[in-house]
Short mmCIF file of C-alpha atoms and ligand atoms in Angstrom, two decimals:
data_model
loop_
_atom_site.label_atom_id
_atom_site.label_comp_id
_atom_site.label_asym_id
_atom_site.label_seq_id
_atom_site.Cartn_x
_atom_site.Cartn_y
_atom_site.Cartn_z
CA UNK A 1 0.00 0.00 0.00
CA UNK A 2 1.43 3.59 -1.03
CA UNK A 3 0.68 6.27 1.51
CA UNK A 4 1.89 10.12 -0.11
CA UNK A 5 3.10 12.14 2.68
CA UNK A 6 2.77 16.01 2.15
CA UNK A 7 4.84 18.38 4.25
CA UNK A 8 6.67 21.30 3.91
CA UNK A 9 6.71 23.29 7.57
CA UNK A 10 8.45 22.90 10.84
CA UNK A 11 5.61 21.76 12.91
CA UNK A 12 4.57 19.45 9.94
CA UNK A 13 7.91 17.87 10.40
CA UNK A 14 7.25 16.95 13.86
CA UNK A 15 3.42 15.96 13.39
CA UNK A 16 4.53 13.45 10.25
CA UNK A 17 7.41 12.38 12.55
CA UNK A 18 5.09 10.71 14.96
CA UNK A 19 2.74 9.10 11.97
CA UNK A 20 5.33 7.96 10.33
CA UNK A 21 6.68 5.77 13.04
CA UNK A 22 3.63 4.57 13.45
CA UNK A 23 3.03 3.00 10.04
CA UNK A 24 6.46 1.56 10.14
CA UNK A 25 4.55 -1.45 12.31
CA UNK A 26 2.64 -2.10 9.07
CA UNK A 27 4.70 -4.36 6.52
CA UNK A 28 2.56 -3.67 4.07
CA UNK A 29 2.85 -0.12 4.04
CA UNK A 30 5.25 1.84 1.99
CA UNK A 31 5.22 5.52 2.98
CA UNK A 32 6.51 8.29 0.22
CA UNK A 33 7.59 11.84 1.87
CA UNK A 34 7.15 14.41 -0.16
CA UNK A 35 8.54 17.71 1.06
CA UNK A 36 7.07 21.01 -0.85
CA UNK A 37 10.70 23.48 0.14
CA UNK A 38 8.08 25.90 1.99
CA UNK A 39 10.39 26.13 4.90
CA UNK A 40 14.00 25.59 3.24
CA UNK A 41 16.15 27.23 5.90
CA UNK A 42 18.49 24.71 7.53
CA UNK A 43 17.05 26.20 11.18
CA UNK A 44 13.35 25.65 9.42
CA UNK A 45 14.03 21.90 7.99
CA UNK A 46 17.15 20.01 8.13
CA UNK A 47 17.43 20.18 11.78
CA UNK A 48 13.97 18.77 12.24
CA UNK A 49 14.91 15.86 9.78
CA UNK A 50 17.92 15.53 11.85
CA UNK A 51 16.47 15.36 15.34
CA UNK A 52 13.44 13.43 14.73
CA UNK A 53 15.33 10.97 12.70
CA UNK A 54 12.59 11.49 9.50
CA UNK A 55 13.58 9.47 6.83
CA UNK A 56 14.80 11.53 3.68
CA UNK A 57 12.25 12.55 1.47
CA UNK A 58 11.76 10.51 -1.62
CA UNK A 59 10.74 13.90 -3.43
CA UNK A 60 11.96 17.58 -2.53
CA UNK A 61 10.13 20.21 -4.43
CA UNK A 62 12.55 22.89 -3.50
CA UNK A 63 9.40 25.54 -3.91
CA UNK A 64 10.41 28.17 -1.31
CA UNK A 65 9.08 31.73 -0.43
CA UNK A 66 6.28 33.69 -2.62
CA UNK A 67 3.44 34.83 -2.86
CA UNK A 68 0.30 31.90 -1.61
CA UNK A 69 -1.01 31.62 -5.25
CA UNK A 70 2.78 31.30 -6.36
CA UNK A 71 4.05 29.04 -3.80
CA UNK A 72 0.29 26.98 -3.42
CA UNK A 73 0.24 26.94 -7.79
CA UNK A 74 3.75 25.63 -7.59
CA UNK A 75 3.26 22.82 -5.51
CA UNK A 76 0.00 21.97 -7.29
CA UNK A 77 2.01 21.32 -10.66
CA UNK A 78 4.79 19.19 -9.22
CA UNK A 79 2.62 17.07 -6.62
CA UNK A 80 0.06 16.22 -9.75
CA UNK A 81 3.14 15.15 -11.34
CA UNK A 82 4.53 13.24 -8.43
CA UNK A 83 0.63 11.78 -7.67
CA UNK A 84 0.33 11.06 -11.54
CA UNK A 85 3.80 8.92 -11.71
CA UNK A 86 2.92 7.37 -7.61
CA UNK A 87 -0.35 6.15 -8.13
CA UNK A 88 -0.45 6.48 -4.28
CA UNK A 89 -3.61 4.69 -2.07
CA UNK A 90 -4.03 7.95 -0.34
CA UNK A 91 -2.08 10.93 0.02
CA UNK A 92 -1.53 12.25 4.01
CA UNK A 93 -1.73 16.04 5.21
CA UNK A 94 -0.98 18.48 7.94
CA UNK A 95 -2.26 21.11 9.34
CA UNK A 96 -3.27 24.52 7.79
CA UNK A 97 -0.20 25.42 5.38
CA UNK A 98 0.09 25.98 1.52
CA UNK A 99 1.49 22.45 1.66
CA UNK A 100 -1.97 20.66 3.19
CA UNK A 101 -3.84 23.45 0.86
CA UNK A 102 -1.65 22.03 -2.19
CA UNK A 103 -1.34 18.31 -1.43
CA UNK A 104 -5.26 18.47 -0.81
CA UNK A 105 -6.23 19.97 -4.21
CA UNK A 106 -3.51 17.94 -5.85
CA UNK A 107 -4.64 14.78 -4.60
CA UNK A 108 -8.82 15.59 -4.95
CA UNK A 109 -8.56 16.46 -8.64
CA UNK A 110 -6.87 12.72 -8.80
CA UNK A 111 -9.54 11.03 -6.94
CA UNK A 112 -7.09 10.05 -4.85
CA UNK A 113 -8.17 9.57 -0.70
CA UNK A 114 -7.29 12.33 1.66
CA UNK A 115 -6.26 11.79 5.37
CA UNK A 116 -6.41 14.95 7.07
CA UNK A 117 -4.71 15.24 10.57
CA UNK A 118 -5.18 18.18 12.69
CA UNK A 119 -9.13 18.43 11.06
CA UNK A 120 -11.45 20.37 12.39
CA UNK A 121 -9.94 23.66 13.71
CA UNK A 122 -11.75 26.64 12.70
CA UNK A 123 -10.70 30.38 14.04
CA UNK A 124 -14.00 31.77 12.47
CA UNK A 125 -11.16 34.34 11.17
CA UNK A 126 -10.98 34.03 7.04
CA UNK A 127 -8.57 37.00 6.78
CA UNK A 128 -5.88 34.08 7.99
CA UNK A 129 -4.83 32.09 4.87
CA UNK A 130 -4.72 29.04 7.77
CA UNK A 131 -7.94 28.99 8.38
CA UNK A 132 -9.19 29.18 4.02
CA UNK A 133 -6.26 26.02 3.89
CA UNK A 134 -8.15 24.31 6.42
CA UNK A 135 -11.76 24.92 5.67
CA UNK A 136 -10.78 23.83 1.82
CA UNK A 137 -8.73 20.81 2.95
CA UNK A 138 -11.44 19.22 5.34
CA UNK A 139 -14.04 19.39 3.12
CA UNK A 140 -11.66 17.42 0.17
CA UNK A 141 -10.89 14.95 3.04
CA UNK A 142 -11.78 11.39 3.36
CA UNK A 143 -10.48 10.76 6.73
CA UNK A 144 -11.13 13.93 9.16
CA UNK A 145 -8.43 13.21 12.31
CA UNK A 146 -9.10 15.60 15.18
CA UNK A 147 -7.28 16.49 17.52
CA UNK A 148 -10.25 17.73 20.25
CA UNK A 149 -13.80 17.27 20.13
CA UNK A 150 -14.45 20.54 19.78
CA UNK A 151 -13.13 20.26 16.29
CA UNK A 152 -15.20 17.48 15.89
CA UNK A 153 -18.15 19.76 16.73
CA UNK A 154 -16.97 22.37 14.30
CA UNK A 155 -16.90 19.71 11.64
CA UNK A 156 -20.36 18.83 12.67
CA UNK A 157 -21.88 22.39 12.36
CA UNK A 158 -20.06 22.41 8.22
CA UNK A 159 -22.34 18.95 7.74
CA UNK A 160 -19.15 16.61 8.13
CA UNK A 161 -19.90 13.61 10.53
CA UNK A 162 -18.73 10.67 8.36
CA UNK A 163 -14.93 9.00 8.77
CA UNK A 164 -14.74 12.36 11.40
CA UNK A 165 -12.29 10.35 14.39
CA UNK A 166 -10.97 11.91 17.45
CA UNK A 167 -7.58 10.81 18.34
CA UNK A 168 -6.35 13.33 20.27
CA UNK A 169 -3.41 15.81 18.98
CA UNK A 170 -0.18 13.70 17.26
CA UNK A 171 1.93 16.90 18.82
CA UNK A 172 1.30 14.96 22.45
CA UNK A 173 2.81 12.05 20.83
CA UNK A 174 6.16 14.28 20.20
CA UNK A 175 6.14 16.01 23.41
CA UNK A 176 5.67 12.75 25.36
CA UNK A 177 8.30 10.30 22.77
CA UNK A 178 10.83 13.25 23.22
CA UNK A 179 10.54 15.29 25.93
CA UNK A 180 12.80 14.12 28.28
CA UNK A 181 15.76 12.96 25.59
CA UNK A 182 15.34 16.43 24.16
CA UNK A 183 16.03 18.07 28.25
CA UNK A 184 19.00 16.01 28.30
CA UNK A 185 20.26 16.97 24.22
CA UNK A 186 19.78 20.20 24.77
CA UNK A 187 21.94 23.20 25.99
CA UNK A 188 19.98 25.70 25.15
CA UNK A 189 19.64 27.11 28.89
CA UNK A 190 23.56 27.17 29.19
CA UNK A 191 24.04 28.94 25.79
CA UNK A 192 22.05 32.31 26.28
CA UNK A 193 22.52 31.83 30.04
CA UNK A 194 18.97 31.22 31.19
CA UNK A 195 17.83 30.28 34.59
CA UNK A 196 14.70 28.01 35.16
CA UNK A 197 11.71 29.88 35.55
CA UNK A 198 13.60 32.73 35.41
CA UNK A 199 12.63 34.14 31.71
CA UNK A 200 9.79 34.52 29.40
CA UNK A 201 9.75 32.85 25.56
CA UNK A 202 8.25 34.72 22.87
CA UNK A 203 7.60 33.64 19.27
CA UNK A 204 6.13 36.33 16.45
CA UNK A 205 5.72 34.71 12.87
CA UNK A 206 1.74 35.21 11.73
CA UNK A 207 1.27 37.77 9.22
CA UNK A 208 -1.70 38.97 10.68
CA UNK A 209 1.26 40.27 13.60
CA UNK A 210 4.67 40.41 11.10
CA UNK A 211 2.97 42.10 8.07
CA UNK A 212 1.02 44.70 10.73
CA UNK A 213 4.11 47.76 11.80
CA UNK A 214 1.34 48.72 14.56
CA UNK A 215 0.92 45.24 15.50
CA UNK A 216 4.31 44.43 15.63
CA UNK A 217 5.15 47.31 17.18
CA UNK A 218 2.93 47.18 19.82
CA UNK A 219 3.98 43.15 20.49
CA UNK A 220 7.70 44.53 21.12
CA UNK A 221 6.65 47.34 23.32
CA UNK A 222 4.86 45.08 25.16
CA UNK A 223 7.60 42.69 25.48
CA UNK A 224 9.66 45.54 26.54
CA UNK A 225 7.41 46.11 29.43
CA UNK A 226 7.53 42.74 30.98
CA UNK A 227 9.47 42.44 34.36
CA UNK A 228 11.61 39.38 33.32
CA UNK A 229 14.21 38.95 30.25
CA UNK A 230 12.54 37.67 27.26
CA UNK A 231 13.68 35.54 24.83
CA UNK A 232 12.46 35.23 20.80
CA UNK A 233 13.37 33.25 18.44
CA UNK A 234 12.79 34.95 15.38
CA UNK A 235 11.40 33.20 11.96
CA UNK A 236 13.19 34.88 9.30
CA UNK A 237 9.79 36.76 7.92
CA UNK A 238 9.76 38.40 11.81
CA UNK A 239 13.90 39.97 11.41
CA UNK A 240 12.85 41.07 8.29
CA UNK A 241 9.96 43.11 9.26
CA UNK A 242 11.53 44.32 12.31
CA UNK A 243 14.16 45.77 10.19
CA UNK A 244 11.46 47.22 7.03
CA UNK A 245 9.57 48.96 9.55
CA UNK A 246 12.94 50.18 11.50
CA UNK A 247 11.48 48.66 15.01
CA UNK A 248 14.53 47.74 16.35
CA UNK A 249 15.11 50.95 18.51
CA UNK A 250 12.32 49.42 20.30
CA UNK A 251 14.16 46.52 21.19
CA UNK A 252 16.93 46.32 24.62
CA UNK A 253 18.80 43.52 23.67
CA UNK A 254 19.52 43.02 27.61
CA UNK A 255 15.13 43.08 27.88
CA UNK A 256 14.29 40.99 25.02
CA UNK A 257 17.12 38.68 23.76
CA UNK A 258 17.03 37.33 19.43
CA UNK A 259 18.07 34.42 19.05
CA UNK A 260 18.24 32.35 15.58
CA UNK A 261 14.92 30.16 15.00
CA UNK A 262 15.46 27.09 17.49
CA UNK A 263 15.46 23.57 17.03
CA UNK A 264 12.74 21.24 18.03
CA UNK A 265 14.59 19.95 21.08
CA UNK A 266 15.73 23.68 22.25
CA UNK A 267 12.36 24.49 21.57
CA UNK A 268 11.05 21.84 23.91
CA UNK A 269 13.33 22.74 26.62
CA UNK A 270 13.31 26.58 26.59
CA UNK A 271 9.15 26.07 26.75
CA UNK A 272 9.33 23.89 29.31
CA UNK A 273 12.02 25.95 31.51
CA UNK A 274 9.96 29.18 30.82
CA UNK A 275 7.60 31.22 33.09
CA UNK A 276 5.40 32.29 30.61
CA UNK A 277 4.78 31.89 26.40
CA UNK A 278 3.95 34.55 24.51
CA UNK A 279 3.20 33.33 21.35
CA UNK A 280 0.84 33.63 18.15
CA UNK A 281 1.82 30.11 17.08
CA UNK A 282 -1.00 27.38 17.13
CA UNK A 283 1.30 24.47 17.87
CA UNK A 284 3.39 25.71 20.60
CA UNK A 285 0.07 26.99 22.67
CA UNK A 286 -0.56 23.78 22.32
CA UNK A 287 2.81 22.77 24.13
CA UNK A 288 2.58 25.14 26.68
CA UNK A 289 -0.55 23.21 27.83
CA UNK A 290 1.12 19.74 27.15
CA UNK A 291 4.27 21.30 29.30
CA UNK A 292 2.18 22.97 31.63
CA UNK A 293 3.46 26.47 31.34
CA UNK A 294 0.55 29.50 31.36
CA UNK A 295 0.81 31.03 27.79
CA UNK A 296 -0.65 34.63 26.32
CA UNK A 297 -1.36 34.43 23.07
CA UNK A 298 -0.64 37.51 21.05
CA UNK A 299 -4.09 36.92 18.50
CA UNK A 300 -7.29 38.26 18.92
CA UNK A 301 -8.60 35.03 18.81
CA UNK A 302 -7.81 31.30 19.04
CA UNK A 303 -8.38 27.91 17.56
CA UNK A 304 -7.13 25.85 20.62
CA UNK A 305 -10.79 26.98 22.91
CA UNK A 306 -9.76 24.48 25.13
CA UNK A 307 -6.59 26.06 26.58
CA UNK A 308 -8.55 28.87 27.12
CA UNK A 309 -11.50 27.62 29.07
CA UNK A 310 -9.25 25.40 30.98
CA UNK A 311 -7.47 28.93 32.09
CA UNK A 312 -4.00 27.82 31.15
CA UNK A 313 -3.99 30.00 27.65
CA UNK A 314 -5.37 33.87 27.76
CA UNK A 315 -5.92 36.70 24.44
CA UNK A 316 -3.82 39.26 24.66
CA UNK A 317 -4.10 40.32 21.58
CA UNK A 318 -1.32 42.78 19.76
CA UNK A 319 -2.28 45.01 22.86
CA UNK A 320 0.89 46.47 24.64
CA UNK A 321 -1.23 46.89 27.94
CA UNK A 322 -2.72 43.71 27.76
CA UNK A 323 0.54 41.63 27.16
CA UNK A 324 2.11 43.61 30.34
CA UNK A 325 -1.45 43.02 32.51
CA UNK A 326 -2.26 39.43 31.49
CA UNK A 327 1.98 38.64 32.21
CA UNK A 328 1.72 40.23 35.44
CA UNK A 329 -1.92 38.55 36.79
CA UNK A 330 -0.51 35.16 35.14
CA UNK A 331 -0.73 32.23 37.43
CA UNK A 332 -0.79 28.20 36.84
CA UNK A 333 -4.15 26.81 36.92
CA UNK A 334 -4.56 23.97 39.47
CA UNK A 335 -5.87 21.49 36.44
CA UNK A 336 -5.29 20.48 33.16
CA UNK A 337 -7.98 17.89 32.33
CA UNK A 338 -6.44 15.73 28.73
CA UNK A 339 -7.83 18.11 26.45
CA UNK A 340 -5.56 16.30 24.07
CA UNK A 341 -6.35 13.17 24.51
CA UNK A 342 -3.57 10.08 25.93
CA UNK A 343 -0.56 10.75 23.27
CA UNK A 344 -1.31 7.81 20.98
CA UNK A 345 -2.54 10.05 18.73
CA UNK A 346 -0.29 8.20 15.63
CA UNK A 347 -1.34 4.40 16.58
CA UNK A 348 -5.15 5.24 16.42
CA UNK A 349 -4.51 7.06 13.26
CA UNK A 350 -2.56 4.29 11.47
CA UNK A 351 -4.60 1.36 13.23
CA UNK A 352 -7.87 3.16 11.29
CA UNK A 353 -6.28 4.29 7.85
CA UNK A 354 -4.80 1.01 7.28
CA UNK A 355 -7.32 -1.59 8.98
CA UNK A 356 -10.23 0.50 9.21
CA UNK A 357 -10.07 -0.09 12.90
CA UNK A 358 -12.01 2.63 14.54
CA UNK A 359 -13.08 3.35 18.18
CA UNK A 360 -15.17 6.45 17.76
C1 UD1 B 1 3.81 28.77 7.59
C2 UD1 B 1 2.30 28.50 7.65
C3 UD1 B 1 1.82 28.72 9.08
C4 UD1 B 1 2.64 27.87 10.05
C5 UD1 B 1 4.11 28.17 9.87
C6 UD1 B 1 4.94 27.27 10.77
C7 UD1 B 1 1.10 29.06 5.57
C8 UD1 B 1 0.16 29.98 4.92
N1 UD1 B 1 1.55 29.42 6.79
O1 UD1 B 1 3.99 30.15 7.89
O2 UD1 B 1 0.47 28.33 9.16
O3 UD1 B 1 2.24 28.20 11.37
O4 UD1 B 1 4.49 27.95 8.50
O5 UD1 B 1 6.22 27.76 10.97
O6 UD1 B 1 1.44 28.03 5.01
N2 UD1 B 1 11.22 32.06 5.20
C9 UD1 B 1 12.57 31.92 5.18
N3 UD1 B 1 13.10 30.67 5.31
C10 UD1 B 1 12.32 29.54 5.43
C11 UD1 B 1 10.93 29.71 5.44
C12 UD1 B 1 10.39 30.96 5.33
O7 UD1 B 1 13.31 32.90 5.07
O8 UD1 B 1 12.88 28.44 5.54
C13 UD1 B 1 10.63 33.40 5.11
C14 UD1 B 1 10.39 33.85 3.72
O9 UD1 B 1 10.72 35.17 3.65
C15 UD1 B 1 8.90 33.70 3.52
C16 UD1 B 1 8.36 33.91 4.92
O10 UD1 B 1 9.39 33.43 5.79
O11 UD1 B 1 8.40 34.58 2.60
C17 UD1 B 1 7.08 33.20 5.19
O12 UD1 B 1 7.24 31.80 5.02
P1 UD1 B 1 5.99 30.87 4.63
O13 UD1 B 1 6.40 29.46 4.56
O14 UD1 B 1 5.30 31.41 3.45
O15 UD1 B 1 5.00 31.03 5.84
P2 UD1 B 1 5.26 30.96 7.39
O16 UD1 B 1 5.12 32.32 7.93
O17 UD1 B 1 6.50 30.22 7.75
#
C-alpha cells in the first residue's frame, strides 16, 4: 500500500514524525515523503529531519518563499506530477499550510483519498490564509483526524460527521516520545545563560502580527514592558519586518534577547524551563498546555478553545497593555484535564487508515 506524505513546515515535520513511526509497524505499508521546500532554511528543515530521525524525502520540491497563489500553484504542478507517476492509495496532510492546501487539491482532482490530521480547527477568522487552507482541505478529506472534540463539533456544524475520528493531537505524541531525551540533548539554557523559571519565551511569525508595523510594534513594546528577560526566536519573515519597519530601537537587547529560529529539542526545553509563552503560534500553545506552562497568546482570537477555558492560555491580543497586565496577573491553573487526549494520537490514526479499525 502507497501512503503520499505532504509536508513542507516545521511543525509538519514533527506531526509526520510521529505518523510515520507509526506505520512503520505495518509491513505492508510503503510511505513516500514528499517535502514542498516551503520552509528551506536549515534552522526551518534540516534540523527537524535531523532530530526526529525522519527518513529523507523521496521527493523535494525545492518551492520556497512567494506569494500563496505562487508558492500553493507551484506545488499543485509538481505534486500532480509526483501523484500522476505514484499512483499512491491515499495521500496524508498536515495542518493549515500551503502544503496541506496544495497536497489536498492535488490529490482531490486525482480522486485520490485524503487523510487529514489536525481536522477540524476553525478560528471563524478568514482574513488568515490558515484557516481558508483548512476549511478547503477538510471538506476534500476522506479521513477527518481531530485532535479535540471541539473540532469534531466544528466539523459537525459544516455537515461533516462521516470517517470524522478523534484521536487526540499527534503533537502529544512528540512532546511525550521526546521530551525528556530532548532536556538532556539540549543546551539551550547554558548557551544564552537562562535560569529556570527565570525568563519569558516569545515567538512572532503570523502575518496577521509580522505584516502589521502597529501590530508588531505594539507586540515589542509590550515585550519591553515585561518584568523578566525575554527571549524570541525569530522566523526569518519576523527579522525582516523588524528591520522594514525600522522597530529595532524598540528593542533592549539586555530586555528581550534574538536568538536564531530554534530547534525542536531547544524548543522543547526553553518552553518547558519558561515562566510564561507569549506566542501567536498554534502548535506551541498547544505545548505550553502539554508542558504545563501559562501562555498569552498575542491573537485576537484562538483555535485551541480548550486552553482557554481550561485557564491555562489567555488573548492578549497585539495590545501592549494587555501583554504587560495578562503577564503580570498570570498564574498556573490547578488542572489540566487531557484536552488532548492520551498521546497515541499516531497508533489510532494508522490502526484506522490502514485496517479501518475505529473506536469512535
Ligand atoms: C507557515 C504557515 C503557518 C505555520 C508556519 C509554521 C502558511 C500559509 N503558513 O507560515 O500556518 O504556522 O508555517 O512555521 O502556510 N522564510 C525563510 N526561510 C524559510 C521559510 C520561510 O526565510 O525556511 C521566510 C520567507 O521570507 C517567507 C516567509 O518566511 O516569505 C514566510 O514563510 P511561509 O512558509 O510562506 O509562511 P510561514 O510564515 O513560515
Amino acid at each position: 500500500m502507497n501512503v503520499l506524505t505532504v509536508i513542507g513546515a516545521r511543525p509538519q515535520f514533527i506531526k509526520a514524525c510521529m505518523l510515520s513511526r507509526a506505520l512503520k509497524s505495518y509491513p505492508e505499508v510503503n510511505e513516500i515523503i514528499v517535502h514542498t521546500g516551503q520552509h528551506y532554511d536549515a534552522s526551518m528543515s534540516d534540523v527537524f529531519f535531523e532530530q526526529l530521525k525522519l527518513p529523507k524525502p523521496d521527493y523535494y520540491l525545492g518551492i520556497g518563499s512567494g506569494t500563496h497563489a505562487l508558492q500553493t500553484g507551484k506545488m499543485l504542478m509538481e505534486l500532480e506530477k509526483i501523484m500522476t507517476a505514484v499512483n499512491p492509495d491515499m495521500v496524508v496532510v498536515y495542518g493549515d499550510t500551503n502544503s496541506t492546501l496544495a497536497g489536498s487539491l492535488a490529490a482531490s482532482k486525482l480522486h485520490t483519498p485524503i487523510a487529514h490530521i489536525e481536522s477540524g480547527l476553525r478560528s471563524f477568522n478568514r482574513k488568515m490564509p490558515e484557516e481558508i487552507n483548512r476549511v478547503v482541505t477538510d471538506h476534500l478529506s476522506d479521513w477527518l483526524f481531530c485532535p479535540s472534540r471541539s473540532a469534531a463539533e466544528n466539523l459537525k456544524r459544516e455537515g461533516m460527521e462521516k470517517q470524522v475520528f478523534v484521536t487526540g493531537d499527534i503533537m502529544y505524541d512528540a512532546v511525550r516520545h521526546f521530551k525528556s531525551f530532548a532536556g538532556q540533548q539540549s543546551t539551550i539554557l547554558q548557551e544564552l545563560s537562562l535560569s529556570e523559571n527565570n525568563y519569558y519565551l516569545a515567538t512572532i511569525h503570523r502575518a496577521e502580527n509580522t505584516d502589521d508595523p502597529n501590530r508588531l510594534k505594539a507586540i515589542l513594546e509590550g515585550l519591553m514592558q515585561l518584568k523578566k528577560r525575554t527571549v524570541l526566536p525569530s522566523h526569518p519573515r519576523t527579522k525582516r519586518k523588524i528591520d522594514e519597519f525600522k522597530l529595532n530601537d524598540i528593542i533592549d537587547t539586555s530586555h528581550i534577547k534574538m536568538v536564531e529560529p530554534l530547534s525542536y529539542f531547544d524548543t522543547l526545553t526553553i518552553a518547558s524551563n519558561a515562566n510564561v509563552i507569549l506566542t501567536d503560534s498554534g502548535g506551541l500553545q498547544k505545548e505550553a498546555y502539554m508542558l504545563q506552562v501559562p501562555c498569552i497568546t498575542l491573537r485576537d482570537e484562538t483555535e485551541w478553545m480548550e486552553t482557554v477555558k481550561t485557564g491555562w492560555n489567555r488573548l492578549a491580543g497585539a495590545n501592549k497593555e494587555q501583554i504587560a497586565d495578562k503577564v503580570m496577573t498570570c498564574h498556573t491553573p490547578e488542572e489540566s484535564p487531557p484536552i488532548f487526549g492520551d498521546g497515541n494520537a499516531a497508533q489510532q490514526i494508522a490502526g484506522i487508515l490502514i485496517n479501518g479499525d475505529a473506536e469512535n
